[in-house]
CSV table of C-alpha atoms in Angstrom, one decimal:
chain,number,residue,atom,x,y,z
B,1,MET,CA,178.8,115.2,-106.0
B,2,GLY,CA,177.4,113.9,-109.2
B,3,SER,CA,176.4,117.4,-110.2
B,4,ILE,CA,180.1,118.4,-110.2
B,5,ILE,CA,181.7,115.4,-111.9
B,6,ASN,CA,179.9,113.1,-114.2
B,7,ILE,CA,180.1,109.8,-112.4
B,8,LYS,CA,178.1,108.0,-115.1
B,9,LEU,CA,180.7,109.2,-117.6
B,10,LEU,CA,183.5,107.7,-115.6
B,11,LYS,CA,181.7,104.4,-115.0
B,12,ASP,CA,180.9,104.1,-118.8
B,13,LEU,CA,184.6,104.2,-119.7
B,14,THR,CA,185.7,101.3,-121.9
B,15,ALA,CA,189.0,99.9,-123.1
B,16,GLY,CA,190.5,102.1,-125.7
B,17,PHE,CA,189.2,105.5,-124.4
B,18,LYS,CA,191.6,108.5,-124.3
B,19,PRO,CA,192.4,109.5,-120.7
B,20,ARG,CA,193.4,113.0,-121.7
B,21,GLN,CA,190.0,113.6,-123.2
B,22,ILE,CA,188.3,112.4,-120.0
B,23,ILE,CA,190.3,114.7,-117.7
B,24,GLY,CA,189.5,117.6,-120.1
B,25,VAL,CA,185.8,116.9,-119.8
B,26,ILE,CA,185.6,116.4,-116.0
B,27,SER,CA,187.9,119.4,-115.3
B,28,GLU,CA,185.7,121.6,-117.5
B,29,ASP,CA,182.6,120.4,-115.6
B,30,LEU,CA,184.3,121.2,-112.3
B,31,LEU,CA,185.3,124.7,-113.4
B,32,LYS,CA,181.8,125.4,-114.6
B,33,SER,CA,180.3,124.2,-111.3
B,34,TYR,CA,182.5,126.6,-109.3
B,35,THR,CA,182.2,129.6,-111.7
B,36,ASN,CA,180.6,132.7,-110.0
B,37,LYS,CA,180.6,131.0,-106.6
B,38,ASN,CA,181.3,133.5,-103.9
B,39,LEU,CA,184.3,132.8,-101.6
B,40,ILE,CA,185.5,129.8,-103.6
B,41,ASP,CA,188.2,130.2,-106.2
B,42,LYS,CA,187.4,127.6,-108.9
B,43,TYR,CA,191.1,127.3,-109.9
B,44,ASP,CA,192.0,126.3,-106.3
B,45,VAL,CA,189.4,123.5,-106.6
B,46,TYR,CA,190.7,122.6,-110.1
B,47,GLN,CA,194.2,122.3,-108.7
B,48,HIS,CA,193.1,119.7,-106.2
B,49,LEU,CA,191.6,117.7,-109.0
B,50,MET,CA,194.7,117.9,-111.1
B,51,THR,CA,197.0,117.0,-108.2
B,52,PHE,CA,195.0,113.8,-107.7
B,53,TRP,CA,194.9,113.2,-111.5
B,54,ASN,CA,198.7,113.4,-111.7
B,55,ALA,CA,199.3,111.3,-108.6
B,56,THR,CA,196.7,108.5,-109.1
B,57,MET,CA,193.8,108.9,-111.4
B,58,GLN,CA,195.8,109.2,-114.6
B,59,ASP,CA,197.5,105.9,-114.1
B,60,ASP,CA,194.2,104.2,-113.2
B,61,CYS,CA,192.6,105.6,-116.4
B,62,TYR,CA,195.5,104.3,-118.5
B,63,LEU,CA,195.1,100.8,-116.9
B,64,ILE,CA,191.4,100.9,-117.8
B,65,ALA,CA,192.1,102.1,-121.3
B,66,ASP,CA,194.5,99.2,-121.8
B,67,ASN,CA,192.7,96.4,-120.0
B,68,GLY,CA,189.1,97.5,-119.3
B,69,TRP,CA,187.7,97.2,-115.8
B,70,LYS,CA,189.9,94.4,-114.6
B,71,ALA,CA,191.2,94.0,-111.0
B,72,GLU,CA,193.8,91.4,-110.8
B,73,LEU,CA,196.2,90.8,-108.0
B,74,THR,CA,199.9,90.7,-108.7
B,75,ASN,CA,203.1,90.4,-106.7
B,76,ILE,CA,204.2,93.9,-105.8
B,77,ASN,CA,207.3,92.5,-103.9
B,78,LYS,CA,209.1,91.2,-106.9
B,79,GLY,CA,212.7,90.2,-106.4
B,80,LYS,CA,212.2,89.3,-102.8
B,81,LYS,CA,211.3,86.1,-101.1
B,82,GLU,CA,208.0,87.2,-99.5
B,83,ILE,CA,205.1,87.4,-102.0
B,84,ILE,CA,202.8,90.3,-101.4
B,85,LEU,CA,199.7,90.5,-103.6
B,86,ASP,CA,197.9,93.7,-104.4
B,87,CYS,CA,196.3,95.6,-107.3
B,88,ASP,CA,197.3,99.1,-108.6
B,89,LEU,CA,193.8,99.9,-109.9
B,90,LEU,CA,191.9,98.4,-107.0
B,91,PRO,CA,194.1,98.2,-103.8
B,92,LYS,CA,193.1,95.5,-101.3
B,93,THR,CA,192.3,98.2,-98.7
B,94,LEU,CA,189.3,99.3,-100.7
B,95,VAL,CA,188.0,95.8,-100.9
B,96,ILE,CA,188.5,95.4,-97.2
B,97,ASP,CA,186.7,98.7,-96.4
B,98,ARG,CA,183.7,97.7,-98.4
B,99,PHE,CA,183.3,94.0,-97.9
B,100,PHE,CA,185.2,93.1,-94.7
B,101,LYS,CA,184.6,95.9,-92.2
B,102,VAL,CA,183.9,93.4,-89.3
B,103,ASP,CA,187.2,91.6,-89.9
B,104,LYS,CA,189.1,94.9,-90.1
B,105,LYS,CA,187.5,96.2,-86.9
B,106,ALA,CA,188.4,93.0,-85.1
B,107,ILE,CA,192.1,93.3,-86.1
B,108,GLU,CA,192.1,96.9,-85.1
B,109,GLN,CA,190.8,95.9,-81.6
B,110,LEU,CA,193.5,93.2,-81.4
B,111,GLU,CA,196.1,95.9,-82.3
B,112,ILE,CA,194.7,98.1,-79.5
B,113,ASN,CA,195.0,95.3,-77.0
B,114,LYS,CA,198.6,94.6,-78.1
B,115,GLU,CA,199.5,98.2,-77.7
B,116,SER,CA,198.0,98.2,-74.2
B,117,ILE,CA,200.1,95.2,-73.2
B,118,THR,CA,203.2,96.8,-74.7
B,119,THR,CA,202.6,99.9,-72.7
B,120,GLN,CA,202.3,97.9,-69.5
B,121,ILE,CA,205.6,96.2,-70.2
B,122,GLU,CA,207.3,99.5,-70.9
B,123,GLU,CA,205.9,101.1,-67.8
B,124,MET,CA,207.0,98.1,-65.6
B,125,THR,CA,210.4,98.1,-67.2
B,126,GLU,CA,210.9,101.8,-66.6
B,127,GLU,CA,209.6,101.6,-63.0
B,128,HIS,CA,212.0,98.8,-62.0
B,129,SER,CA,215.0,99.8,-64.0
B,130,ALA,CA,215.9,102.7,-61.7
B,131,GLU,CA,218.6,102.4,-59.2
B,132,ASP,CA,217.8,99.7,-56.6
B,133,GLY,CA,215.0,98.4,-59.0
B,134,TYR,CA,214.6,94.7,-59.7
B,135,PHE,CA,215.8,95.2,-63.3
B,136,ALA,CA,218.6,97.6,-62.5
B,137,GLU,CA,221.4,95.0,-62.7
B,138,MET,CA,220.2,93.5,-66.0
B,139,ASP,CA,222.2,94.3,-69.1
B,140,LYS,CA,218.9,94.1,-71.0
B,141,VAL,CA,215.4,93.6,-69.7
B,142,SER,CA,214.2,90.6,-71.6
B,143,LYS,CA,212.2,87.4,-71.0
B,144,VAL,CA,215.4,85.3,-71.0
B,145,ASN,CA,217.1,87.6,-68.4
B,146,VAL,CA,214.0,87.7,-66.2
B,147,GLN,CA,213.7,83.9,-66.3
B,148,LYS,CA,217.3,83.7,-65.3
B,149,ARG,CA,216.9,86.0,-62.4
B,150,LEU,CA,213.8,84.0,-61.2
B,151,LYS,CA,215.9,80.8,-61.1
B,152,GLU,CA,218.6,82.7,-59.0
B,153,ILE,CA,216.1,83.8,-56.3
B,154,HIS,CA,214.0,80.6,-56.4
B,155,GLY,CA,213.2,79.6,-52.8
B,156,ASP,CA,214.4,82.9,-51.3
B,157,LYS,CA,211.6,84.0,-49.0
B,158,LYS,CA,213.1,87.5,-48.8
B,159,ALA,CA,212.7,87.9,-52.5
B,160,LYS,CA,208.9,87.3,-52.6
B,161,GLU,CA,208.1,90.8,-53.8
B,162,GLU,CA,210.8,90.7,-56.5
B,163,MET,CA,209.5,87.3,-57.6
B,164,GLY,CA,206.0,88.8,-57.9
B,165,VAL,CA,207.3,91.6,-60.2
B,166,LEU,CA,209.3,89.2,-62.4
B,167,GLU,CA,206.4,86.7,-62.7
B,168,ALA,CA,204.1,89.6,-63.6
B,169,TYR,CA,206.5,90.7,-66.3
B,170,LEU,CA,206.7,87.2,-67.8
B,171,LYS,CA,202.9,86.9,-67.8
B,172,LEU,CA,202.7,90.2,-69.8
B,173,THR,CA,205.4,89.0,-72.3
B,174,ASP,CA,203.5,85.8,-72.8
B,175,LYS,CA,200.2,87.7,-73.3
B,176,LEU,CA,202.0,89.9,-75.9
B,177,ASN,CA,203.3,86.9,-77.8
B,178,VAL,CA,199.9,85.3,-77.9
B,179,MET,CA,198.4,88.6,-79.0
B,180,LYS,CA,200.9,88.9,-81.8
B,181,LYS,CA,200.1,85.4,-83.1
B,182,GLU,CA,196.4,86.2,-83.0
B,183,ILE,CA,196.9,89.3,-85.0
B,184,GLU,CA,199.1,87.5,-87.5
B,185,SER,CA,196.5,84.7,-87.9
B,186,ALA,CA,193.6,87.2,-88.2
B,187,ILE,CA,195.5,89.2,-90.9
B,188,SER,CA,196.3,86.0,-92.8
B,189,ASN,CA,192.7,84.8,-92.7
B,190,LEU,CA,191.5,88.2,-93.9
B,191,ASP,CA,194.0,88.2,-96.7
B,192,GLU,CA,192.8,84.8,-97.8
B,193,LYS,CA,189.2,86.1,-97.9
B,194,VAL,CA,190.2,89.2,-99.8
B,195,ILE,CA,192.2,87.2,-102.4
B,196,SER,CA,189.2,85.0,-102.9
B,197,ARG,CA,186.8,88.0,-103.2
B,198,TYR,CA,188.9,89.4,-106.1
B,199,LYS,CA,188.1,86.3,-108.1
B,200,THR,CA,184.4,87.0,-107.8
B,201,LEU,CA,184.3,90.7,-108.3
B,202,THR,CA,181.9,91.8,-111.0
B,203,GLU,CA,182.7,94.6,-113.4
B,204,GLU,CA,179.9,96.7,-111.7
B,205,GLU,CA,181.5,96.1,-108.3
B,206,ILE,CA,184.9,97.2,-109.6
B,207,LYS,CA,183.5,100.4,-111.0
B,208,ILE,CA,181.8,101.2,-107.7
B,209,LEU,CA,185.1,100.5,-105.8
B,210,VAL,CA,187.3,102.5,-108.2
B,211,VAL,CA,185.0,105.4,-109.1
B,212,ASP,CA,183.0,105.9,-105.9
B,213,ASP,CA,185.3,104.6,-103.2
B,214,LYS,CA,188.7,105.5,-104.7
B,215,TRP,CA,188.3,108.5,-107.0
B,216,MET,CA,185.3,110.4,-105.8
B,217,THR,CA,186.0,109.9,-102.1
B,218,THR,CA,189.5,111.4,-102.5
B,219,ILE,CA,188.3,114.3,-104.7
B,220,GLU,CA,185.5,115.1,-102.3
B,221,LYS,CA,187.8,115.0,-99.4
B,222,ASP,CA,190.3,117.3,-101.1
B,223,ILE,CA,187.6,119.8,-102.0
B,224,LYS,CA,186.3,119.7,-98.4
B,225,THR,CA,189.8,120.4,-97.2
B,226,GLU,CA,189.9,123.5,-99.5
B,227,LEU,CA,186.6,124.7,-98.1
B,228,GLU,CA,187.7,124.2,-94.6
B,229,ARG,CA,190.8,126.3,-95.4
B,230,ILE,CA,188.5,129.0,-96.7
B,231,SER,CA,186.4,128.8,-93.5
B,232,GLN,CA,189.4,129.1,-91.3
B,233,GLY,CA,190.5,132.1,-93.4
B,234,ILE,CA,187.2,133.8,-92.8
B,235,THR,CA,187.5,133.1,-89.1
B,236,ARG,CA,190.9,134.7,-88.9
B,237,ARG,CA,189.7,137.7,-90.9
B,238,ILE,CA,186.8,138.3,-88.5
B,239,LYS,CA,189.1,138.1,-85.5
B,240,GLU,CA,191.4,140.7,-87.2
B,241,LEU,CA,188.4,142.9,-87.7
B,242,THR,CA,187.3,142.4,-84.1
B,243,GLU,CA,190.7,143.5,-82.8
B,244,ARG,CA,191.0,146.4,-85.2
B,245,TYR,CA,187.5,147.9,-84.8
B,246,GLU,CA,186.7,146.4,-81.4
B,247,THR,CA,183.6,144.7,-82.8
B,248,PRO,CA,181.6,143.0,-80.0
B,249,LEU,CA,182.5,139.3,-79.9
B,250,SER,CA,178.9,138.2,-80.3
B,251,LYS,CA,178.5,140.2,-83.5
B,252,ALA,CA,181.8,138.9,-84.9
B,253,THR,CA,180.6,135.3,-84.1
B,254,GLU,CA,177.4,136.0,-86.0
B,255,GLU,CA,179.3,137.2,-89.0
B,256,VAL,CA,181.6,134.2,-89.0
B,257,MET,CA,178.5,131.8,-88.8
B,258,ALA,CA,176.8,133.7,-91.6
B,259,LEU,CA,179.8,133.5,-93.9
B,260,GLU,CA,180.4,129.8,-93.1
B,261,ASN,CA,176.7,129.1,-93.7
B,262,LYS,CA,177.0,130.8,-97.1
B,263,VAL,CA,179.9,128.4,-98.0
B,264,PHE,CA,178.0,125.4,-96.8
B,265,LEU,CA,174.9,126.5,-98.8
B,266,HIS,CA,177.0,126.5,-101.9
B,267,LEU,CA,178.2,123.0,-101.1
B,268,GLU,CA,174.7,121.6,-100.6
B,269,LYS,CA,173.6,123.1,-104.0
B,270,MET,CA,176.6,121.2,-105.6
B,271,GLY,CA,175.8,117.9,-104.0
B,272,PHE,CA,178.0,117.8,-100.9
B,273,SER,CA,176.9,116.6,-97.6
B,274,TRP,CA,178.3,118.1,-94.4
B,275,LYS,CA,176.5,115.9,-91.8
């Protein structure tokens, strides 16, 4: 990727630089990199860069031009009771993805567990809300109403099966509440870690997070999307030729692979990895 956009140039930016000059330099570099490249229109790639520049990178550059490489958390929920801290230049998600992957994965697993319990509750509710179901006469299936029904049938030996369903429902709702509290606690603990980490971020770390993780990752993803679009177009064209000239499928497949390999070869020469 470094052969397309000068990463060192971006990381060497200092307070007071002119953002318009920088976008001029990197856009020219990108256009030169894609000049005379078969199958790829350099202006399509250029448009992806400019879209990202207008949406995000331009504002980031002006922040750096004004304040240097500073990443400070501020309240983005102004005017409201709840305080939510984040940073425009360096969002907390980037810090989490680089430094707290284990914590993030643990929270994601808790969310999966919560969804599983929620699904079980929904399925049970649907199953027993039909006519003659144990929840059929309830205005609303809720923990309160289920507990109320349990009291009504307490001691009724004929209602043993119904009691089993109601108790199972309550166990699931209790598990769901516990899971929600665990998630809330895990998110709160992670947030504290992240806030603390911002205080120790070095300028070099901020540059890596902003340039590599935020800017270059997005630009590379957008360019790959463009190349995938080209590849899909080639595939469609080969299929059209196959239908029109009754080209044997095996030969058409070979042509598709050859053209795609040509695209990927250009990518490798320009620093992209497709593994």
